[in-house]
mmCIF file of C-alpha atoms in Angstrom:
data_model
loop_
_atom_site.group_PDB
_atom_site.id
_atom_site.type_symbol
_atom_site.label_atom_id
_atom_site.label_comp_id
_atom_site.label_asym_id
_atom_site.label_seq_id
_atom_site.Cartn_x
_atom_site.Cartn_y
_atom_site.Cartn_z
ATOM 1 C CA UNK P 27 88.313 -7.517 10.697
ATOM 2 C CA UNK P 28 84.289 -6.752 11.167
ATOM 3 C CA UNK P 29 85.733 -8.078 14.554
ATOM 4 C CA UNK P 30 88.081 -5.683 15.014
ATOM 5 C CA UNK P 31 86.055 -2.370 13.937
ATOM 6 C CA UNK P 32 82.625 -4.221 16.081
ATOM 7 C CA UNK P 33 85.337 -4.006 19.341
ATOM 8 C CA UNK P 34 87.126 -0.593 18.448
ATOM 9 C CA UNK P 35 82.873 0.585 18.209
ATOM 10 C CA UNK P 36 82.064 -1.154 21.655
ATOM 11 C CA UNK P 37 85.587 1.133 22.601
ATOM 12 C CA UNK P 38 84.537 4.501 21.578
ATOM 13 C CA UNK P 39 80.690 4.477 23.041
ATOM 14 C CA UNK P 40 81.969 1.949 26.627
ATOM 15 C CA UNK P 41 84.475 4.531 27.782
ATOM 16 C CA UNK P 42 83.772 7.292 29.566
ATOM 17 C CA UNK P 43 86.795 9.374 28.098
ATOM 18 C CA UNK P 44 87.908 8.250 24.618
ATOM 19 C CA UNK P 45 91.039 10.960 23.755
ATOM 20 C CA UNK P 46 92.787 10.169 20.588
ATOM 21 C CA UNK P 47 95.901 11.474 18.177
ATOM 22 C CA UNK P 48 94.290 11.336 14.820
ATOM 23 C CA UNK P 49 92.845 12.413 11.627
ATOM 24 C CA UNK P 50 89.366 14.099 12.444
ATOM 25 C CA UNK P 51 87.289 12.061 9.373
ATOM 26 C CA UNK P 52 89.498 8.264 10.527
ATOM 27 C CA UNK P 53 88.401 8.743 13.742
ATOM 28 C CA UNK P 54 84.313 9.528 13.039
ATOM 29 C CA UNK P 55 84.004 7.112 10.917
ATOM 30 C CA UNK P 56 84.777 4.101 13.984
ATOM 31 C CA UNK P 57 81.648 5.267 16.043
ATOM 32 C CA UNK P 58 78.681 3.469 15.420
ATOM 33 C CA UNK P 59 75.667 5.494 13.504
ATOM 34 C CA UNK P 60 73.620 7.351 15.790
ATOM 35 C CA UNK P 61 75.358 7.275 18.921
ATOM 36 C CA UNK P 62 76.414 10.113 19.784
ATOM 37 C CA UNK P 63 74.530 13.287 21.703
ATOM 38 C CA UNK P 64 75.852 16.477 21.186
ATOM 39 C CA UNK P 65 78.621 17.407 18.953
ATOM 40 C CA UNK P 66 80.347 20.427 19.613
ATOM 41 C CA UNK P 67 83.598 21.986 18.075
ATOM 42 C CA UNK P 68 85.388 24.914 16.948
ATOM 43 C CA UNK P 69 86.921 23.337 14.066
ATOM 44 C CA UNK P 70 90.211 25.429 12.458
ATOM 45 C CA UNK P 71 89.389 28.749 10.243
ATOM 46 C CA UNK P 72 91.817 27.863 8.032
ATOM 47 C CA UNK P 73 93.533 31.459 8.536
ATOM 48 C CA UNK P 74 97.067 29.824 9.004
ATOM 49 C CA UNK P 75 97.593 28.909 12.310
ATOM 50 C CA UNK P 76 100.287 26.904 13.254
ATOM 51 C CA UNK P 77 98.456 23.403 13.364
ATOM 52 C CA UNK P 78 96.670 24.236 9.893
ATOM 53 C CA UNK P 79 97.615 24.450 6.631
ATOM 54 C CA UNK P 80 95.964 27.155 4.851
ATOM 55 C CA UNK P 81 94.403 26.316 1.492
ATOM 56 C CA UNK P 82 91.960 27.904 -0.753
ATOM 57 C CA UNK P 83 88.502 28.762 0.781
ATOM 58 C CA UNK P 84 86.166 25.878 -1.497
ATOM 59 C CA UNK P 85 89.116 23.227 -0.995
ATOM 60 C CA UNK P 86 88.614 24.081 2.950
ATOM 61 C CA UNK P 87 84.990 23.704 2.629
ATOM 62 C CA UNK P 88 85.166 20.720 0.347
ATOM 63 C CA UNK P 89 87.148 18.827 3.471
ATOM 64 C CA UNK P 90 84.643 20.360 6.241
ATOM 65 C CA UNK P 91 81.720 18.751 4.536
ATOM 66 C CA UNK P 92 83.559 15.074 3.997
ATOM 67 C CA UNK P 93 83.645 15.304 8.521
ATOM 68 C CA UNK P 94 80.574 17.079 8.567
ATOM 69 C CA UNK P 95 78.505 14.162 6.736
ATOM 70 C CA UNK P 96 80.502 11.495 8.627
ATOM 71 C CA UNK P 97 79.716 13.308 12.150
ATOM 72 C CA UNK P 98 76.073 13.535 11.194
ATOM 73 C CA UNK P 99 75.127 9.521 10.921
ATOM 74 C CA UNK P 100 76.710 9.400 13.479
ATOM 75 C CA UNK P 101 73.976 12.110 16.058
ATOM 76 C CA UNK P 102 71.287 10.060 17.864
ATOM 77 C CA UNK P 103 67.950 11.124 16.617
ATOM 78 C CA UNK P 104 67.785 14.155 19.905
ATOM 79 C CA UNK P 105 70.632 15.235 19.376
ATOM 80 C CA UNK P 106 72.188 17.843 18.436
ATOM 81 C CA UNK P 107 75.653 20.148 16.621
ATOM 82 C CA UNK P 108 76.914 22.875 18.080
ATOM 83 C CA UNK P 109 79.594 24.410 15.732
ATOM 84 C CA UNK P 110 81.393 27.812 16.952
ATOM 85 C CA UNK P 111 83.332 30.470 13.985
ATOM 86 C CA UNK P 112 84.774 32.377 13.137
ATOM 87 C CA UNK P 113 85.398 34.897 10.168
ATOM 88 C CA UNK P 114 88.531 33.799 7.370
ATOM 89 C CA UNK P 115 89.777 36.384 6.206
ATOM 90 C CA UNK P 116 92.269 36.648 2.281
ATOM 91 C CA UNK P 117 93.786 40.195 1.023
ATOM 92 C CA UNK P 118 91.539 42.003 4.244
ATOM 93 C CA UNK P 119 88.200 40.247 3.253
ATOM 94 C CA UNK P 120 86.840 38.801 5.280
ATOM 95 C CA UNK P 121 84.076 35.551 4.977
ATOM 96 C CA UNK P 122 81.923 35.065 7.309
ATOM 97 C CA UNK P 123 82.729 30.843 7.953
ATOM 98 C CA UNK P 124 78.482 30.283 8.793
ATOM 99 C CA UNK P 125 76.868 31.553 6.146
ATOM 100 C CA UNK P 126 79.849 28.921 4.201
ATOM 101 C CA UNK P 127 79.105 26.515 6.713
ATOM 102 C CA UNK P 128 74.512 26.630 6.540
ATOM 103 C CA UNK P 129 74.040 25.348 3.274
ATOM 104 C CA UNK P 130 76.066 21.885 4.213
ATOM 105 C CA UNK P 131 74.092 21.390 7.297
ATOM 106 C CA UNK P 132 71.275 21.862 5.674
ATOM 107 C CA UNK P 133 71.879 20.164 2.667
ATOM 108 C CA UNK P 134 73.474 16.965 5.909
ATOM 109 C CA UNK P 135 69.342 16.850 6.867
ATOM 110 C CA UNK P 136 69.928 19.235 10.272
ATOM 111 C CA UNK P 137 67.770 22.276 11.297
ATOM 112 C CA UNK P 138 68.936 25.134 12.405
ATOM 113 C CA UNK P 139 67.940 26.286 15.965
ATOM 114 C CA UNK P 140 70.057 29.482 16.639
ATOM 115 C CA UNK P 141 73.132 31.095 15.520
ATOM 116 C CA UNK P 142 74.112 32.300 19.471
ATOM 117 C CA UNK P 143 76.516 35.501 18.946
ATOM 118 C CA UNK P 144 79.036 35.082 21.423
ATOM 119 C CA UNK P 145 81.107 38.326 21.810
ATOM 120 C CA UNK P 146 84.247 39.144 24.123
ATOM 121 C CA UNK P 147 85.564 42.387 24.493
ATOM 122 C CA UNK P 148 89.603 41.630 23.716
ATOM 123 C CA UNK P 149 91.585 40.025 20.552
ATOM 124 C CA UNK P 150 93.734 41.053 17.837
ATOM 125 C CA UNK P 151 93.808 44.736 16.835
ATOM 126 C CA UNK P 152 92.596 45.875 13.392
ATOM 127 C CA UNK P 153 94.114 48.433 11.200
ATOM 128 C CA UNK P 154 92.082 47.945 7.858
ATOM 129 C CA UNK P 155 88.927 46.852 9.181
ATOM 130 C CA UNK P 156 86.824 47.012 12.546
ATOM 131 C CA UNK P 157 88.251 44.834 14.842
ATOM 132 C CA UNK P 158 86.493 41.574 15.028
ATOM 133 C CA UNK P 159 84.955 41.153 18.573
ATOM 134 C CA UNK P 160 82.584 38.873 18.174
ATOM 135 C CA UNK P 161 81.643 34.862 16.686
ATOM 136 C CA UNK P 162 78.861 33.006 15.784
ATOM 137 C CA UNK P 163 77.830 29.328 17.400
ATOM 138 C CA UNK P 164 75.505 27.477 14.480
ATOM 139 C CA UNK P 165 73.325 25.136 16.653
ATOM 140 C CA UNK P 166 71.283 22.270 14.638
ATOM 141 C CA UNK P 167 69.104 19.430 15.623
ATOM 142 C CA UNK P 168 69.089 16.169 13.519
ATOM 143 C CA UNK P 169 65.051 16.210 13.662
ATOM 144 C CA UNK P 170 62.375 18.021 15.702
ATOM 145 C CA UNK P 171 62.631 15.978 18.437
ATOM 146 C CA UNK P 172 65.339 17.323 20.360
ATOM 147 C CA UNK P 173 66.940 17.058 24.022
ATOM 148 C CA UNK P 174 66.198 21.263 24.916
ATOM 149 C CA UNK P 175 66.761 21.300 28.931
ATOM 150 C CA UNK P 176 66.155 25.077 29.313
ATOM 151 C CA UNK P 177 66.046 25.238 33.097
ATOM 152 C CA UNK P 178 69.965 23.983 33.628
ATOM 153 C CA UNK P 179 70.980 27.101 31.679
ATOM 154 C CA UNK P 180 68.361 30.304 32.837
ATOM 155 C CA UNK P 181 69.538 33.541 33.961
ATOM 156 C CA UNK P 182 68.457 35.160 36.321
ATOM 157 C CA UNK P 183 66.361 37.994 36.129
ATOM 158 C CA UNK P 184 66.538 41.364 36.056
ATOM 159 C CA UNK P 185 63.415 42.150 37.448
ATOM 160 C CA UNK P 186 62.529 38.084 39.945
ATOM 161 C CA UNK P 187 59.783 39.870 41.280
ATOM 162 C CA UNK P 188 57.537 41.431 38.736
ATOM 163 C CA UNK P 189 53.993 40.143 38.720
ATOM 164 C CA UNK P 190 51.071 40.407 36.934
ATOM 165 C CA UNK P 191 48.857 43.878 37.376
ATOM 166 C CA UNK P 192 46.034 43.118 35.756
ATOM 167 C CA UNK P 193 43.683 39.834 34.151
ATOM 168 C CA UNK P 194 43.327 36.267 35.776
ATOM 169 C CA UNK P 195 47.432 36.393 37.041
ATOM 170 C CA UNK P 196 47.059 39.604 38.978
ATOM 171 C CA UNK P 197 49.472 39.427 41.735
ATOM 172 C CA UNK P 198 51.439 36.487 40.574
ATOM 173 C CA UNK P 199 54.516 36.380 38.946
ATOM 174 C CA UNK P 200 55.095 37.002 35.889
ATOM 175 C CA UNK P 201 58.500 35.446 35.121
ATOM 176 C CA UNK P 202 59.507 31.917 36.057
ATOM 177 C CA UNK P 203 60.968 31.574 39.142
ATOM 178 C CA UNK P 204 63.517 30.136 38.094
ATOM 179 C CA UNK P 205 64.755 33.136 35.596
ATOM 180 C CA UNK P 206 64.729 33.187 32.171
ATOM 181 C CA UNK P 207 66.571 32.286 28.909
ATOM 182 C CA UNK P 208 69.911 33.308 28.570
ATOM 183 C CA UNK P 209 68.925 34.257 24.253
ATOM 184 C CA UNK P 210 70.999 34.242 21.679
ATOM 185 C CA UNK P 211 73.522 36.952 22.399
ATOM 186 C CA UNK P 212 76.124 35.208 25.157
ATOM 187 C CA UNK P 213 77.863 38.613 26.438
ATOM 188 C CA UNK P 214 81.405 39.124 27.553
ATOM 189 C CA UNK P 215 80.979 43.057 29.616
ATOM 190 C CA UNK P 216 79.462 43.625 33.234
ATOM 191 C CA UNK P 217 76.298 45.029 31.968
ATOM 192 C CA UNK P 218 75.008 42.283 29.177
ATOM 193 C CA UNK P 219 75.527 39.929 32.214
ATOM 194 C CA UNK P 220 73.388 42.156 34.622
ATOM 195 C CA UNK P 221 70.500 42.225 31.951
ATOM 196 C CA UNK P 222 70.214 38.875 31.602
ATOM 197 C CA UNK P 223 73.500 37.914 29.105
ATOM 198 C CA UNK P 224 75.643 35.539 28.836
ATOM 199 C CA UNK P 225 79.485 36.535 30.501
ATOM 200 C CA UNK P 226 81.931 34.000 28.781
ATOM 201 C CA UNK P 227 84.922 35.810 28.233
ATOM 202 C CA UNK P 228 87.715 34.537 25.635
ATOM 203 C CA UNK P 229 90.591 32.162 26.724
ATOM 204 C CA UNK P 230 93.357 35.064 26.385
ATOM 205 C CA UNK P 231 96.856 35.595 28.653
ATOM 206 C CA UNK P 232 95.343 35.774 32.157
ATOM 207 C CA UNK P 233 92.228 33.601 31.880
ATOM 208 C CA UNK P 234 92.572 30.985 34.750
ATOM 209 C CA UNK P 235 92.033 28.100 31.813
ATOM 210 C CA UNK P 236 95.209 29.078 29.215
ATOM 211 C CA UNK P 237 97.498 26.411 27.526
ATOM 212 C CA UNK P 238 99.594 26.918 25.207
ATOM 213 C CA UNK P 239 96.538 26.569 22.563
ATOM 214 C CA UNK P 240 96.644 29.671 20.267
ATOM 215 C CA UNK P 241 92.515 29.264 20.255
ATOM 216 C CA UNK P 242 91.250 28.004 23.017
ATOM 217 C CA UNK P 243 87.345 26.973 23.744
ATOM 218 C CA UNK P 244 86.573 28.437 27.085
ATOM 219 C CA UNK P 245 85.297 25.649 28.825
ATOM 220 C CA UNK P 246 81.814 27.783 30.285
ATOM 221 C CA UNK P 247 81.052 28.234 26.863
ATOM 222 C CA UNK P 248 80.930 24.105 26.127
ATOM 223 C CA UNK P 249 79.562 23.613 30.602
ATOM 224 C CA UNK P 250 75.917 25.443 28.550
ATOM 225 C CA UNK P 251 75.420 23.664 25.434
ATOM 226 C CA UNK P 252 76.551 20.014 27.211
ATOM 227 C CA UNK P 253 73.427 21.103 30.462
ATOM 228 C CA UNK P 254 70.939 22.581 28.395
ATOM 229 C CA UNK P 255 71.688 19.509 24.765
ATOM 230 C CA UNK P 256 72.314 16.529 26.808
ATOM 231 C CA UNK P 257 71.568 14.465 29.419
ATOM 232 C CA UNK P 258 73.961 12.755 31.866
ATOM 233 C CA UNK P 259 75.526 9.898 30.885
ATOM 234 C CA UNK P 260 75.001 10.998 27.535
ATOM 235 C CA UNK P 261 77.669 11.270 24.705
ATOM 236 C CA UNK P 262 79.861 14.498 23.664
ATOM 237 C CA UNK P 263 82.186 14.551 20.619
ATOM 238 C CA UNK P 264 84.850 17.137 19.546
ATOM 239 C CA UNK P 265 85.961 16.313 16.704
ATOM 240 C CA UNK P 266 88.639 19.119 16.684
ATOM 241 C CA UNK P 267 89.401 18.528 20.292
ATOM 242 C CA UNK P 268 92.518 21.240 20.971
ATOM 243 C CA UNK P 269 93.095 20.788 24.257
ATOM 244 C CA UNK P 270 90.031 19.001 25.625
ATOM 245 C CA UNK P 271 87.971 21.841 26.559
ATOM 246 C CA UNK P 272 84.686 19.940 25.265
ATOM 247 C CA UNK P 273 86.010 16.799 27.262
ATOM 248 C CA UNK P 274 86.724 18.688 30.582
ATOM 249 C CA UNK P 275 83.059 20.811 30.049
ATOM 250 C CA UNK P 276 81.484 16.963 29.740
ATOM 251 C CA UNK P 277 82.919 15.055 32.361
ATOM 252 C CA UNK P 278 82.356 18.291 35.032
ATOM 253 C CA UNK P 279 78.898 16.806 34.259
ATOM 254 C CA UNK P 280 79.061 13.501 34.131
ATOM 255 C CA UNK P 281 78.845 12.689 30.547
ATOM 256 C CA UNK P 282 80.774 10.713 28.054
ATOM 257 C CA UNK P 283 83.273 12.451 26.412
ATOM 258 C CA UNK P 284 85.128 11.970 22.604
ATOM 259 C CA UNK P 285 87.614 13.795 21.236
ATOM 260 C CA UNK P 286 90.459 13.786 18.839
ATOM 261 C CA UNK P 287 92.888 15.926 16.794
ATOM 262 C CA UNK P 288 95.784 15.541 14.957
ATOM 263 C CA UNK P 289 98.296 17.426 17.058
ATOM 264 C CA UNK P 290 100.561 15.473 19.547
ATOM 265 C CA UNK P 291 101.187 18.378 22.002
ATOM 266 C CA UNK P 292 97.569 19.199 22.447
ATOM 267 C CA UNK P 293 96.727 15.950 22.963
ATOM 268 C CA UNK P 294 99.597 15.146 25.953
ATOM 269 C CA UNK P 295 97.749 18.969 27.328
ATOM 270 C CA UNK P 296 94.740 17.476 26.705
ATOM 271 C CA UNK P 297 95.620 15.005 28.648
ATOM 272 C CA UNK P 298 96.758 16.493 31.671
ATOM 273 C CA UNK P 299 93.325 19.000 32.148
ATOM 274 C CA UNK P 300 91.659 15.711 32.262
ATOM 275 C CA UNK P 301 94.098 14.463 34.878
ATOM 276 C CA UNK P 302 94.044 17.828 36.654
ATOM 277 C CA UNK P 303 90.202 17.684 36.713
ATOM 278 C CA UNK P 304 89.815 14.212 38.343
ATOM 279 C CA UNK P 305 92.454 14.918 41.049
ATOM 280 C CA UNK P 306 90.439 18.121 42.071
ATOM 281 C CA UNK P 307 93.034 20.472 40.716
ATOM 282 C CA UNK P 308 92.072 21.400 38.077
ATOM 283 C CA UNK P 309 91.225 25.959 37.434
ATOM 284 C CA UNK P 310 87.889 26.658 35.197
ATOM 285 C CA UNK P 311 85.839 30.123 35.224
ATOM 286 C CA UNK P 312 82.783 29.783 37.106
ATOM 287 C CA UNK P 313 80.312 29.056 34.853
ATOM 288 C CA UNK P 314 77.862 32.644 34.774
ATOM 289 C CA UNK P 315 80.920 34.524 36.965
ATOM 290 C CA UNK P 316 81.134 38.088 35.712
ATOM 291 C CA UNK P 317 84.333 39.297 34.067
ATOM 292 C CA UNK P 318 86.846 39.697 36.633
ATOM 293 C CA UNK P 319 90.769 39.736 37.187
ATOM 294 C CA UNK P 320 92.259 36.590 38.186
ATOM 295 C CA UNK P 321 93.388 36.468 41.967
ATOM 296 C CA UNK P 322 94.293 33.004 41.880
ATOM 297 C CA UNK P 323 91.154 31.550 43.648
ATOM 298 C CA UNK P 324 89.149 30.505 41.400
ATOM 299 C CA UNK P 325 86.753 27.110 40.765
ATOM 300 C CA UNK P 326 88.286 23.906 40.617
ATOM 301 C CA UNK P 327 86.191 21.172 39.998
ATOM 302 C CA UNK P 328 86.298 18.205 42.048
ATOM 303 C CA UNK P 329 84.535 15.183 39.852
ATOM 304 C CA UNK P 330 84.242 11.890 41.806
ATOM 305 C CA UNK P 331 87.039 9.592 40.707
ATOM 306 C CA UNK P 332 85.278 6.019 40.419
ATOM 307 C CA UNK P 333 82.838 7.467 37.795
ATOM 308 C CA UNK P 334 85.747 8.341 35.389
ATOM 309 C CA UNK P 335 88.127 6.052 33.706
ATOM 310 C CA UNK P 336 90.951 8.138 31.426
ATOM 311 C CA UNK P 337 91.407 6.487 28.106
ATOM 312 C CA UNK P 338 93.927 6.941 25.429
ATOM 313 C CA UNK P 339 93.511 4.606 22.364
ATOM 314 C CA UNK P 340 96.010 2.596 21.048
ATOM 315 C CA UNK P 341 94.382 2.216 17.422
ATOM 316 C CA UNK P 342 96.418 5.230 15.342
#
């Protein structure tokens, strides 16, 4: 048994891509300590979607605590967790899940670096409250010494040629020539993009990345975290992989990707998307692109096929 576990651990760490149909906790237990650089996911919101069974808010958080403790164990000392979450609704009352999650991560010893607001313009229309148009991403690190590649995700400055008008730096550029920090408000609309906020539409019917998954992660949202919080060949893990958007974003930028989901139909779609990425036929929305109507000429990403190997674990 010990040798089998060792071989499985080597498989998870050494393979470029692992996508498995399994329970998230069971899968994560097979990953060695301190090997994953970035854990990024959008967990089920406990709102009764087809892929989840709705339970009480306390029971839901108890199950999440078990998984989070396992995830923290696998995280490298300089690694990060990005936990994108919305609201739990019961009898028209809103329970903001990021508030419930924060003490769990804090108890596990993690430190919150940003509470990122992801704003989008389309979604379900409410009748008894204002329609929700944003969700949050909690970015935690394990230690104070963490990977943060800000230059990889800078956005264009509104006034790139602005210069100091007095003092020792008079006449020199006042901003970073590589662009500015994108801030912790990742916007959707054109005006926000022009002012330097991140433009990330949610995946709805006309989105170029849309599949059969009802709550699909936009690849661009993951891309920014992958670029900022990891280096090439690092391991990116999504414990609720869905249709493998996180894995796609990781592989696009030469990172290793681990993913698990208990829904067989989504695993199959995820495998197809990764194969399309390898073949150069997968369409994704280009990072930082202003909002537009799909034209059929969206970005197609080609990854060197020799770098990749699509693995589907035989361990269930």
